Coordinates of N, CA, C and O in Angstrom, one line a residue:
A1 N -5.2 -3.5 18.5 CA -4.7 -2.7 17.4 C -3.8 -3.5 16.5 O -3.0 -4.3 17.0
L2 N -3.9 -3.2 15.3 CA -3.0 -3.9 14.3 C -1.7 -3.3 14.3 O -1.5 -2.0 14.4
S3 N -0.6 -4.1 14.2 CA 0.7 -3.5 14.1 C 1.1 -3.3 12.7 O 0.7 -4.0 11.8
P4 N 1.9 -2.2 12.4 CA 2.3 -1.9 11.0 C 3.3 -2.9 10.5 O 4.0 -3.6 11.3
Q5 N 3.4 -3.0 9.2 CA 4.4 -3.9 8.6 C 5.3 -3.1 7.7 O 4.9 -2.0 7.3
I6 N 6.5 -3.6 7.5 CA 7.4 -2.9 6.6 C 7.4 -3.6 5.2 O 7.5 -4.8 5.2
L7 N 7.2 -2.8 4.2 CA 7.2 -3.3 2.8 C 8.6 -3.1 2.2 O 9.3 -2.2 2.5
F8 N 8.9 -4.0 1.3 CA 10.1 -3.9 0.5 C 11.4 -4.0 1.3 O 12.4 -3.4 1.1
C9 N 11.3 -4.7 2.4 CA 12.5 -4.9 3.2 C 12.9 -6.4 3.1 O 12.0 -7.3 3.2
C10 N 14.1 -6.7 2.8 CA 14.5 -8.1 2.6 C 15.2 -8.5 3.9 O 16.4 -8.3 4.1
A11 N 14.5 -9.2 4.7 CA 15.1 -9.8 5.9 C 15.6 -11.2 5.6 O 15.5 -11.6 4.4
A12 N 16.0 -11.9 6.5 CA 16.6 -13.3 6.3 C 15.6 -14.2 5.6 O 14.4 -14.0 5.9
P13 N 16.0 -15.1 4.8 CA 15.1 -16.0 4.1 C 14.3 -16.9 5.1 O 14.8 -17.0 6.3
E14 N 13.2 -17.4 4.7 CA 12.4 -18.3 5.5 C 13.2 -19.5 6.0 O 14.1 -20.0 5.3
K15 N 12.9 -20.1 7.1 CA 13.5 -21.3 7.5 C 13.2 -22.4 6.5 O 12.1 -22.5 6.0
E16 N 14.1 -23.3 6.3 CA 13.8 -24.5 5.4 C 13.9 -25.7 6.3 O 14.9 -26.0 6.9
A17 N 12.7 -26.4 6.4 CA 12.6 -27.6 7.2 C 13.1 -27.5 8.6 O 13.8 -28.3 9.1
G18 N 12.8 -26.3 9.2 CA 13.2 -26.1 10.6 C 14.7 -25.7 10.8 O 15.1 -25.6 11.9
G19 N 15.4 -25.5 9.8 CA 16.8 -25.2 9.9 C 17.0 -23.7 10.3 O 16.0 -23.0 10.4
P20 N 18.3 -23.3 10.5 CA 18.5 -21.9 10.9 C 18.3 -20.9 9.8 O 18.3 -21.3 8.6
H21 N 18.0 -19.7 10.2 CA 18.0 -18.6 9.2 C 19.4 -18.3 8.7 O 20.3 -18.3 9.5
L22 N 19.5 -18.1 7.4 CA 20.8 -17.7 6.9 C 20.7 -16.4 6.2 O 19.6 -16.1 5.6
R23 N 21.7 -15.5 6.3 CA 21.7 -14.3 5.6 C 22.2 -14.5 4.2 O 22.9 -15.4 3.9
H24 N 21.9 -13.6 3.3 CA 22.4 -13.6 1.9 C 23.9 -13.9 1.9 O 24.7 -13.2 2.5
G25 N 24.3 -14.9 1.1 CA 25.7 -15.2 1.0 C 26.3 -16.2 2.0 O 27.4 -16.7 1.8
E26 N 25.5 -16.5 3.1 CA 26.0 -17.5 4.1 C 25.7 -18.9 3.6 O 24.8 -19.1 2.9
E27 N 26.5 -19.8 4.1 CA 26.3 -21.2 3.7 C 25.8 -22.0 4.9 O 26.3 -21.7 6.1
A28 N 25.0 -23.0 4.7 CA 24.5 -23.8 5.8 C 25.6 -24.7 6.3 O 26.6 -24.9 5.6
E29 N 25.4 -25.2 7.5 CA 26.4 -26.2 8.1 C 26.6 -27.3 7.1 O 25.7 -27.8 6.5
G30 N 27.9 -27.7 7.0 CA 28.2 -28.7 6.1 C 28.5 -28.2 4.7 O 28.8 -29.0 3.8
E31 N 28.3 -26.9 4.4 CA 28.5 -26.3 3.1 C 29.5 -25.2 3.3 O 29.3 -24.1 2.9
G32 N 30.7 -25.5 3.9 CA 31.7 -24.5 4.0 C 31.7 -23.8 5.3 O 32.4 -22.9 5.5
R33 N 30.8 -24.2 6.2 CA 30.7 -23.5 7.5 C 31.0 -24.6 8.6 O 30.4 -25.7 8.6
A34 N 31.8 -24.2 9.6 CA 32.1 -25.1 10.7 C 30.9 -25.3 11.5 O 30.1 -24.4 11.7
K35 N 30.8 -26.5 12.2 CA 29.7 -26.9 13.0 C 29.4 -25.9 14.1 O 28.3 -25.6 14.4
D36 N 30.5 -25.4 14.7 CA 30.3 -24.5 15.9 C 30.3 -23.0 15.5 O 30.1 -22.2 16.4
E37 N 30.4 -22.7 14.2 CA 30.3 -21.3 13.8 C 28.9 -20.8 13.9 O 28.0 -21.5 13.5
P38 N 28.7 -19.6 14.5 CA 27.3 -19.2 14.7 C 26.6 -18.8 13.4 O 27.3 -18.4 12.5
V39 N 25.3 -18.9 13.4 CA 24.5 -18.5 12.3 C 24.0 -17.1 12.6 O 24.0 -16.7 13.7
A40 N 23.6 -16.4 11.5 CA 23.0 -15.1 11.7 C 21.8 -15.1 12.6 O 21.1 -16.1 12.6
P41 N 21.5 -14.1 13.3 CA 20.2 -14.0 14.1 C 19.0 -14.1 13.2 O 19.2 -13.9 12.0
E42 N 17.9 -14.2 13.7 CA 16.7 -14.4 13.0 C 16.2 -13.2 12.3 O 15.0 -13.1 11.9
G43 N 17.0 -12.2 12.1 CA 16.5 -10.9 11.5 C 16.8 -9.8 12.4 O 17.3 -9.9 13.5
P44 N 16.5 -8.6 11.9 CA 16.8 -7.4 12.7 C 16.0 -7.4 14.0 O 14.9 -7.9 14.0
V45 N 16.6 -6.8 15.0 CA 15.8 -6.7 16.3 C 15.7 -5.3 16.7 O 16.5 -4.4 16.3
G46 N 14.7 -5.0 17.6 CA 14.6 -3.7 18.2 C 14.3 -2.6 17.2 O 14.7 -1.4 17.4
G47 N 13.6 -2.9 16.1 CA 13.3 -1.8 15.1 C 14.4 -1.6 14.0 O 14.2 -0.8 13.1
A48 N 15.5 -2.4 14.1 CA 16.5 -2.3 13.1 C 15.9 -2.8 11.7 O 14.9 -3.5 11.7
W49 N 16.5 -2.4 10.6 CA 15.9 -2.7 9.3 C 17.1 -3.1 8.4 O 18.2 -2.6 8.6
I50 N 16.8 -3.9 7.4 CA 17.7 -4.3 6.4 C 17.4 -3.6 5.0 O 16.3 -3.6 4.6
C51 N 18.4 -3.0 4.4 CA 18.2 -2.3 3.2 C 17.9 -3.2 2.0 O 18.6 -4.2 1.9
A52 N 16.9 -3.0 1.3 CA 16.5 -3.8 0.2 C 17.5 -3.7 -1.0 O 17.6 -4.7 -1.8
S53 N 18.2 -2.6 -1.1 CA 19.2 -2.5 -2.2 C 20.5 -3.2 -2.0 O 21.0 -3.8 -2.8
C54 N 21.1 -3.0 -0.8 CA 22.4 -3.5 -0.5 C 22.5 -4.5 0.6 O 23.6 -5.0 0.9
E55 N 21.4 -4.8 1.3 CA 21.3 -5.8 2.4 C 22.0 -5.4 3.6 O 22.3 -6.2 4.5
Q56 N 22.3 -4.1 3.8 CA 23.0 -3.6 5.0 C 22.0 -3.5 6.1 O 20.9 -3.0 6.0
E57 N 22.4 -4.0 7.3 CA 21.5 -3.9 8.5 C 21.7 -2.5 9.0 O 22.9 -2.0 9.2
N58 N 20.6 -1.8 9.4 CA 20.7 -0.4 9.8 C 20.0 -0.3 11.2 O 19.1 -1.2 11.5
E59 N 20.4 0.7 12.0 CA 19.8 0.9 13.3 C 18.4 1.4 13.2 O 18.0 2.0 12.1
A60 N 17.6 1.2 14.2 CA 16.2 1.7 14.2 C 16.0 3.1 13.9 O 15.1 3.5 13.2
G61 N 16.9 4.0 14.3 CA 16.8 5.4 14.1 C 17.3 5.9 12.7 O 17.1 7.1 12.4
D62 N 17.9 5.0 12.0 CA 18.5 5.5 10.7 C 17.3 5.6 9.7 O 16.6 4.7 9.4
E63 N 17.2 6.8 9.1 CA 16.2 7.1 8.1 C 16.7 6.7 6.7 O 15.9 6.6 5.8
V64 N 18.0 6.6 6.5 CA 18.6 6.2 5.2 C 19.6 5.1 5.5 O 20.2 5.1 6.6
C65 N 19.9 4.3 4.5 CA 20.9 3.2 4.7 C 22.2 3.8 4.9 O 22.7 4.7 4.2
I66 N 23.0 3.3 5.9 CA 24.3 3.8 6.2 C 25.3 3.4 5.1 O 26.4 4.1 5.0
A67 N 25.0 2.4 4.3 CA 25.9 2.0 3.2 C 25.7 2.7 1.9 O 26.6 3.1 1.2
C68 N 24.4 2.7 1.5 CA 24.1 3.2 0.1 C 23.2 4.4 0.1 O 22.8 4.9 -1.0
E69 N 22.7 4.9 1.3 CA 21.8 6.0 1.4 C 20.5 5.9 0.8 O 19.8 6.9 0.5
E70 N 20.0 4.6 0.6 CA 18.6 4.4 0.1 C 17.7 4.8 1.3 O 18.1 4.5 2.5
P71 N 16.5 5.4 1.1 CA 15.6 5.7 2.2 C 15.1 4.4 2.9 O 15.0 3.4 2.2
R72 N 14.8 4.6 4.1 CA 14.2 3.5 4.9 C 12.8 3.1 4.2 O 12.1 4.0 3.8
P73 N 12.5 1.8 4.2 CA 11.2 1.4 3.6 C 10.0 2.1 4.3 O 10.1 2.3 5.5
V74 N 8.9 2.3 3.6 CA 7.7 2.9 4.1 C 7.0 1.9 5.0 O 6.8 0.8 4.6
V75 N 6.6 2.4 6.2 CA 5.7 1.6 7.0 C 4.3 1.8 6.6 O 3.8 2.9 6.6
V76 N 3.6 0.7 6.3 CA 2.2 0.7 5.9 C 1.4 0.0 6.9 O 1.7 -1.1 7.3
D77 N 0.3 0.6 7.2 CA -0.7 0.0 8.1 C -1.3 -1.2 7.3 O -1.8 -1.0 6.2
P78 N -1.3 -2.4 7.9 CA -1.8 -3.6 7.1 C -3.3 -3.5 6.8 O -3.7 -4.2 5.9
R79 N -4.0 -2.6 7.5 CA -5.4 -2.5 7.2 C -5.6 -1.9 5.8 O -6.6 -2.1 5.1
Y80 N -4.6 -1.2 5.3 CA -4.7 -0.5 4.0 C -3.9 -1.2 2.9 O -3.5 -0.6 1.9
E81 N -3.6 -2.5 3.0 CA -2.9 -3.2 2.0 C -3.8 -3.3 0.8 O -5.0 -3.7 0.9
G82 N -3.4 -2.9 -0.4 CA -4.2 -2.9 -1.6 C -4.9 -1.6 -1.8 O -5.7 -1.4 -2.8
F83 N -4.8 -0.6 -0.9 CA -5.4 0.7 -1.0 C -4.4 1.7 -1.4 O -3.2 1.7 -0.9
V84 N -4.7 2.6 -2.3 CA -3.7 3.6 -2.8 C -4.4 4.9 -3.0 O -5.6 5.0 -3.2
V85 N -3.6 6.0 -3.0 CA -4.1 7.3 -3.4 C -4.2 7.3 -4.9 O -3.2 6.9 -5.6
G86 N -5.3 7.8 -5.5 CA -5.5 7.9 -6.9 C -5.9 9.3 -7.3 O -6.4 10.0 -6.4
M87 N -5.8 9.6 -8.5 CA -6.3 10.9 -9.0 C -7.3 10.7 -10.2 O -6.9 10.0 -11.1
V88 N -8.4 11.2 -10.1 CA -9.4 11.1 -11.2 C -9.0 11.9 -12.4 O -8.8 13.1 -12.3
T89 N -8.7 11.2 -13.5 CA -8.2 11.9 -14.7 C -9.3 11.9 -15.8 O -9.1 12.6 -16.8
G90 N -10.4 11.2 -15.6 CA -11.5 11.2 -16.6 C -12.8 10.8 -15.9 O -12.7 10.1 -14.9
L91 N -13.9 11.4 -16.4 CA -15.1 11.2 -15.7 C -16.3 11.3 -16.7 O -16.3 12.4 -17.4
D92 N -17.0 10.3 -16.9 CA -18.2 10.3 -17.8 C -19.4 9.6 -17.2 O -19.2 8.6 -16.4
P93 N -20.6 10.1 -17.5 CA -21.8 9.4 -16.9 C -21.9 8.1 -17.6 O -21.6 7.9 -18.8
V94 N -22.5 7.1 -16.9 CA -22.8 5.8 -17.4 C -24.1 6.0 -18.1 O -25.1 6.4 -17.5
P95 N -24.2 5.6 -19.4 CA -25.5 5.8 -20.2 C -26.6 5.0 -19.5 O -26.5 3.9 -19.0
N96 N -27.8 5.7 -19.4 CA -29.0 5.1 -18.9 C -28.9 4.8 -17.4 O -29.8 4.0 -16.9
K97 N -27.9 5.4 -16.7 CA -27.8 5.2 -15.3 C -27.7 6.5 -14.6 O -26.7 7.2 -14.8
D98 N -28.7 7.0 -13.9 CA -28.8 8.4 -13.4 C -27.6 8.8 -12.6 O -27.0 9.9 -12.7
K99 N -27.2 7.9 -11.6 CA -26.2 8.4 -10.6 C -24.8 7.7 -10.8 O -23.9 8.0 -10.1
L100 N -24.6 6.9 -11.8 CA -23.3 6.2 -12.0 C -22.4 7.0 -12.8 O -22.8 7.6 -13.9
L101 N -21.1 7.0 -12.4 CA -20.0 7.7 -13.2 C -19.0 6.7 -13.5 O -18.6 5.9 -12.6
K102 N -18.4 6.7 -14.7 CA -17.3 5.9 -15.1 C -16.1 6.8 -15.0 O -16.0 7.8 -15.7
L103 N -15.1 6.4 -14.2 CA -13.9 7.2 -13.9 C -12.7 6.5 -14.5 O -12.6 5.3 -14.6
E104 N -11.7 7.3 -14.9 CA -10.4 6.9 -15.2 C -9.6 7.4 -14.0 O -9.6 8.6 -13.7
V105 N -8.9 6.5 -13.3 CA -8.2 6.9 -12.1 C -6.7 6.5 -12.1 O -6.4 5.3 -12.3
D106 N -5.8 7.5 -12.1 CA -4.4 7.2 -12.1 C -4.0 6.8 -10.7 O -4.2 7.6 -9.7
V107 N -3.5 5.6 -10.5 CA -3.0 5.1 -9.3 C -1.5 4.8 -9.2 O -1.0 4.1 -8.4
G108 N -0.8 5.5 -10.2 CA 0.6 5.3 -10.2 C 1.1 4.1 -11.0 O 2.3 3.7 -10.8
E109 N 0.3 3.4 -11.7 CA 0.7 2.3 -12.5 C 0.7 2.6 -14.0 O 0.4 3.8 -14.3
E110 N 1.1 1.7 -14.8 CA 1.3 1.9 -16.2 C 0.0 2.5 -16.9 O 0.0 3.4 -17.7
K111 N -1.2 1.8 -16.5 CA -2.5 2.2 -17.0 C -3.4 2.7 -15.9 O -3.3 2.2 -14.8
P112 N -4.2 3.7 -16.2 CA -5.2 4.1 -15.2 C -6.2 3.0 -15.0 O -6.4 2.2 -15.9
L113 N -6.9 3.0 -13.8 CA -7.9 2.0 -13.6 C -9.3 2.6 -14.0 O -9.5 3.8 -13.8
Q114 N -10.1 1.8 -14.5 CA -11.5 2.2 -14.8 C -12.3 1.8 -13.6 O -12.4 0.6 -13.3
I115 N -13.0 2.7 -13.0 CA -13.8 2.5 -11.8 C -15.2 3.1 -12.0 O -15.2 4.3 -12.4
V116 N -16.2 2.4 -11.7 CA -17.6 2.9 -11.7 C -18.0 3.2 -10.3 O -17.8 2.4 -9.4
T117 N -18.6 4.4 -10.1 CA -18.9 4.8 -8.7 C -20.3 5.6 -8.8 O -20.7 6.1 -9.8
N118 N -20.9 5.7 -7.6 CA -22.0 6.6 -7.5 C -21.7 7.7 -6.5 O -22.6 8.4 -6.0
A119 N -20.5 7.9 -6.1 CA -20.1 8.9 -5.2 C -20.4 10.3 -5.8 O -19.9 10.6 -6.9
P120 N -21.2 11.1 -5.1 CA -21.6 12.4 -5.7 C -20.6 13.5 -5.7 O -20.7 14.5 -6.4
N121 N -19.5 13.3 -4.9 CA -18.6 14.4 -4.7 C -17.3 14.3 -5.5 O -16.3 15.0 -5.2
V122 N -17.2 13.4 -6.5 CA -16.0 13.2 -7.3 C -16.0 14.1 -8.5 O -17.0 14.3 -9.2
R123 N -14.9 14.8 -8.8 CA -14.7 15.6 -9.9 C -13.4 15.2 -10.6 O -12.5 14.6 -10.0
E124 N -13.2 15.6 -11.9 CA -11.9 15.4 -12.5 C -10.8 16.2 -11.7 O -11.1 17.3 -11.3
G125 N -9.7 15.5 -11.4 CA -8.7 16.1 -10.6 C -8.7 15.8 -9.1 O -7.8 16.1 -8.4
S126 N -9.8 15.2 -8.7 CA -10.0 14.8 -7.3 C -9.0 13.7 -6.9 O -8.7 12.8 -7.7
R127 N -8.4 13.9 -5.7 CA -7.5 12.8 -5.2 C -8.4 12.0 -4.3 O -9.1 12.5 -3.4
V128 N -8.4 10.7 -4.5 CA -9.3 9.8 -3.8 C -8.5 8.6 -3.3 O -7.4 8.3 -3.6
V129 N -9.2 7.8 -2.4 CA -8.6 6.5 -1.9 C -9.2 5.4 -2.7 O -10.5 5.3 -2.8
V130 N -8.4 4.6 -3.3 CA -8.9 3.5 -4.2 C -8.5 2.2 -3.5 O -7.4 1.9 -3.1
A131 N -9.5 1.3 -3.4 CA -9.3 -0.1 -3.1 C -9.1 -0.9 -4.4 O -10.1 -1.0 -5.1
K132 N -7.9 -1.4 -4.6 CA -7.7 -2.1 -5.8 C -8.2 -3.5 -5.7 O -8.5 -4.0 -4.6
V133 N -8.3 -4.2 -6.9 CA -8.8 -5.6 -6.9 C -7.9 -6.4 -5.9 O -6.7 -6.3 -6.0
G134 N -8.5 -7.2 -5.0 CA -7.8 -8.0 -4.1 C -7.8 -7.4 -2.7 O -7.6 -8.1 -1.7
A135 N -8.0 -6.0 -2.6 CA -8.0 -5.4 -1.3 C -9.2 -5.9 -0.5 O -10.2 -6.2 -1.1
L136 N -9.1 -5.9 0.8 CA -10.2 -6.3 1.7 C -11.0 -5.1 2.2 O -10.4 -4.2 2.8
V137 N -12.3 -5.0 1.8 CA -13.1 -4.0 2.3 C -14.3 -4.7 3.1 O -15.0 -5.5 2.5
N138 N -14.4 -4.4 4.4 CA -15.3 -5.0 5.2 C -15.2 -6.6 5.1 O -16.2 -7.3 5.0
D139 N -13.9 -7.0 5.2 CA -13.6 -8.4 5.1 C -13.9 -9.2 3.9 O -13.9 -10.4 3.8
E140 N -14.3 -8.4 2.8 CA -14.6 -9.0 1.5 C -13.6 -8.5 0.5 O -13.3 -7.3 0.4
P141 N -13.0 -9.4 -0.3 CA -12.0 -8.9 -1.3 C -12.7 -8.2 -2.5 O -13.8 -8.6 -2.9
V142 N -12.1 -7.1 -2.9 CA -12.6 -6.3 -4.0 C -12.3 -7.1 -5.3 O -11.2 -7.7 -5.5
K143 N -13.3 -7.3 -6.2 CA -13.2 -8.0 -7.4 C -13.5 -7.1 -8.6 O -14.3 -6.2 -8.5
K144 N -13.0 -7.5 -9.8 CA -13.5 -6.9 -11.0 C -14.9 -7.2 -11.1 O -15.4 -8.3 -10.9
A145 N -15.7 -6.2 -11.6 CA -17.1 -6.4 -11.7 C -17.7 -5.5 -12.8 O -17.1 -4.5 -13.2
N146 N -18.9 -5.9 -13.3 CA -19.6 -5.0 -14.2 C -20.6 -4.2 -13.3 O -21.4 -4.8 -12.6
V147 N -20.6 -2.9 -13.4 CA -21.5 -2.1 -12.6 C -22.2 -1.2 -13.6 O -21.6 -0.5 -14.4
G148 N -23.5 -1.4 -13.7 CA -24.3 -0.7 -14.7 C -23.9 -1.0 -16.1 O -24.0 -0.2 -17.0
G149 N -23.4 -2.3 -16.3 CA -23.0 -2.7 -17.6 C -21.6 -2.3 -18.0 O -21.2 -2.5 -19.1
V150 N -20.9 -1.6 -17.1 CA -19.5 -1.1 -17.4 C -18.5 -1.8 -16.5 O -18.7 -1.9 -15.3
P151 N -17.4 -2.3 -17.0 CA -16.4 -3.0 -16.2 C -15.8 -2.0 -15.2 O -15.5 -0.8 -15.5
S152 N -15.6 -2.5 -14.0 CA -15.0 -1.7 -12.9 C -13.8 -2.5 -12.3 O -14.0 -3.6 -11.9
E153 N -12.6 -1.8 -12.2 CA -11.4 -2.5 -11.7 C -11.0 -2.0 -10.3 O -9.8 -1.8 -10.1
G154 N -11.9 -1.9 -9.5 CA -11.6 -1.4 -8.1 C -12.8 -0.6 -7.6 O -13.9 -0.6 -8.2
M155 N -12.6 0.1 -6.5 CA -13.7 0.9 -5.9 C -13.1 2.1 -5.2 O -12.0 2.0 -4.7
L156 N -13.9 3.2 -5.2 CA -13.5 4.3 -4.4 C -14.0 4.1 -3.0 O -15.0 3.4 -2.7
C157 N -13.2 4.5 -2.0 CA -13.6 4.3 -0.6 C -14.2 5.6 0.0 O -13.8 6.7 -0.3
D158 N -15.1 5.4 1.0 CA -15.6 6.5 1.7 C -14.9 6.4 3.1 O -14.2 5.5 3.4
G159 N -15.1 7.5 3.9 CA -14.4 7.6 5.2 C -14.7 6.4 6.1 O -13.8 5.8 6.7
P160 N -16.0 6.0 6.3 CA -16.2 4.8 7.2 C -15.6 3.5 6.8 O -15.1 2.8 7.6
M161 N -15.4 3.3 5.4 CA -14.7 2.1 5.0 C -13.3 2.1 5.5 O -12.7 1.0 5.6
L162 N -12.7 3.3 5.6 CA -11.3 3.4 6.0 C -11.1 3.5 7.5 O -10.0 3.6 8.0
G163 N -12.2 3.6 8.3 CA -12.1 3.7 9.7 C -11.9 5.1 10.1 O -11.5 5.4 11.3
W164 N -12.2 6.1 9.2 CA -12.0 7.5 9.5 C -13.1 8.1 10.3 O -14.3 7.7 10.1
V165 N -12.9 9.1 11.1 CA -14.0 9.8 11.7 C -14.3 11.0 10.8 O -13.4 11.7 10.3
G166 N -15.5 11.2 10.5 CA -16.0 12.2 9.6 C -16.1 11.7 8.2 O -15.5 10.7 7.8
G167 N -16.8 12.4 7.4 CA -17.0 12.0 6.0 C -18.2 11.0 6.0 O -18.4 10.2 6.8
G168 N -19.1 11.2 5.0 CA -20.3 10.5 5.0 C -20.2 9.2 4.2 O -19.3 9.0 3.4
V169 N -21.1 8.3 4.5 CA -21.2 7.0 3.8 C -21.6 7.3 2.4 O -22.5 8.1 2.1
G170 N -20.9 6.7 1.4 CA -21.2 6.9 0.0 C -20.5 8.1 -0.6 O -20.5 8.2 -1.9
A171 N -19.9 9.0 0.2 CA -19.2 10.1 -0.4 C -17.7 9.7 -0.5 O -17.2 9.2 0.5
A172 N -17.1 9.8 -1.6 CA -15.7 9.4 -1.7 C -14.8 10.2 -0.7 O -15.0 11.3 -0.5
A173 N -13.8 9.4 -0.2 CA -12.8 10.0 0.7 C -11.9 10.8 -0.1 O -11.1 10.3 -0.9
L174 N -11.9 12.1 0.0 CA -11.1 13.0 -0.8 C -9.8 13.4 0.0 O -9.8 13.5 1.2
L175 N -8.7 13.6 -0.8 CA -7.4 13.9 -0.2 C -6.9 15.2 -0.8 O -7.2 15.5 -2.0
P176 N -6.1 16.0 0.0 CA -5.5 17.2 -0.6 C -4.4 16.8 -1.6 O -3.9 15.6 -1.6
D177 N -4.0 17.7 -2.5 CA -3.1 17.4 -3.5 C -1.7 17.1 -3.0 O -0.8 16.6 -3.8
S178 N -1.4 17.3 -1.8 CA -0.1 16.9 -1.2 C 0.1 15.4 -1.1 O 1.3 15.0 -0.9
F179 N -0.9 14.6 -1.3 CA -0.8 13.1 -1.2 C -0.3 12.6 -2.6 O -1.0 12.9 -3.6
E180 N 0.8 11.9 -2.6 CA 1.4 11.4 -3.8 C 0.5 10.2 -4.4 O 0.1 9.3 -3.7
I181 N 0.3 10.3 -5.7 CA -0.4 9.2 -6.4 C 0.3 7.9 -6.3 O 1.5 7.8 -6.4
G182 N -0.5 6.9 -5.9 CA 0.1 5.5 -5.7 C 0.6 5.2 -4.3 O 0.9 4.1 -4.0
S183 N 0.6 6.2 -3.5 CA 1.1 6.0 -2.1 C 0.0 5.5 -1.2 O -1.2 5.5 -1.6
P184 N 0.3 4.9 -0.1 CA -0.7 4.4 0.8 C -1.6 5.6 1.4 O -1.1 6.7 1.5
P185 N -2.8 5.3 1.7 CA -3.7 6.4 2.2 C -3.3 6.7 3.7 O -2.7 5.8 4.4
P186 N -3.7 7.8 4.2 CA -3.4 8.1 5.6 C -4.4 7.3 6.5 O -5.4 6.8 6.0
D187 N -4.0 7.2 7.8 CA -4.8 6.4 8.7 C -5.9 7.2 9.3 O -6.7 6.7 10.1
S188 N -6.0 8.5 9.0 CA -7.1 9.3 9.5 C -7.5 10.4 8.4 O -6.6 10.7 7.5
R189 N -8.6 10.9 8.5 CA -9.1 11.9 7.5 C -8.3 13.2 7.6 O -8.2 13.8 8.6
P190 N -7.6 13.5 6.5 CA -6.8 14.8 6.5 C -7.7 16.0 6.3 O -8.8 15.9 5.8
R191 N -7.1 17.1 6.7 CA -7.8 18.4 6.5 C -7.6 18.8 5.0 O -6.5 18.6 4.4
M192 N -8.7 19.3 4.4 CA -8.6 19.6 3.0 C -8.1 21.0 2.7 O -7.8 21.4 1.6
D193 N -7.9 21.8 3.8 CA -7.5 23.2 3.7 C -6.0 23.3 3.7 O -5.4 24.4 3.6
G194 N -5.3 22.2 3.8 CA -3.8 22.2 3.8 C -3.2 22.6 5.1 O -2.0 22.7 5.2
K195 N -4.0 22.8 6.2 CA -3.4 23.2 7.5 C -3.2 22.0 8.4 O -3.8 21.0 8.3

């Protein structure tokens, strides 16, 4: 099983040429630090986390930073890196292509993405899972492409692409309105009735 990773957490900087990890504001040996003075540990241990805003180390059970009250960073399953929740804001048929649709999809960025799909179950207002350019789908990176002569900046995912049980191949993985646009997708197929 893949282990989750924490995004937007600033842990100790990378080692430089095999040297010790230093925390923000510390100086390396010979730069104002005595030879026998201990260096910071290699980062948080036991599920502890460091706040990205103020660099305060927090206990594993802390949901907000004890210093500045910023929320704990979101844990994202690495399988879904580059995948986001989107909402279809526009939908037009692709000229001279029976089953293709050109979508405008809000993924929480400045501009919506234009995505071409043949998913038959998509409507304006649908919440969908989008694999953005660069995301890995079946070990292949998603690329910008022309589909039916129309530029496409990502792809809609179906349940099997996401490893979900249920949902057909070729049918877009739909989400209830409770999923925030731009957030990571769930790791299993949610119920659409809100229960």
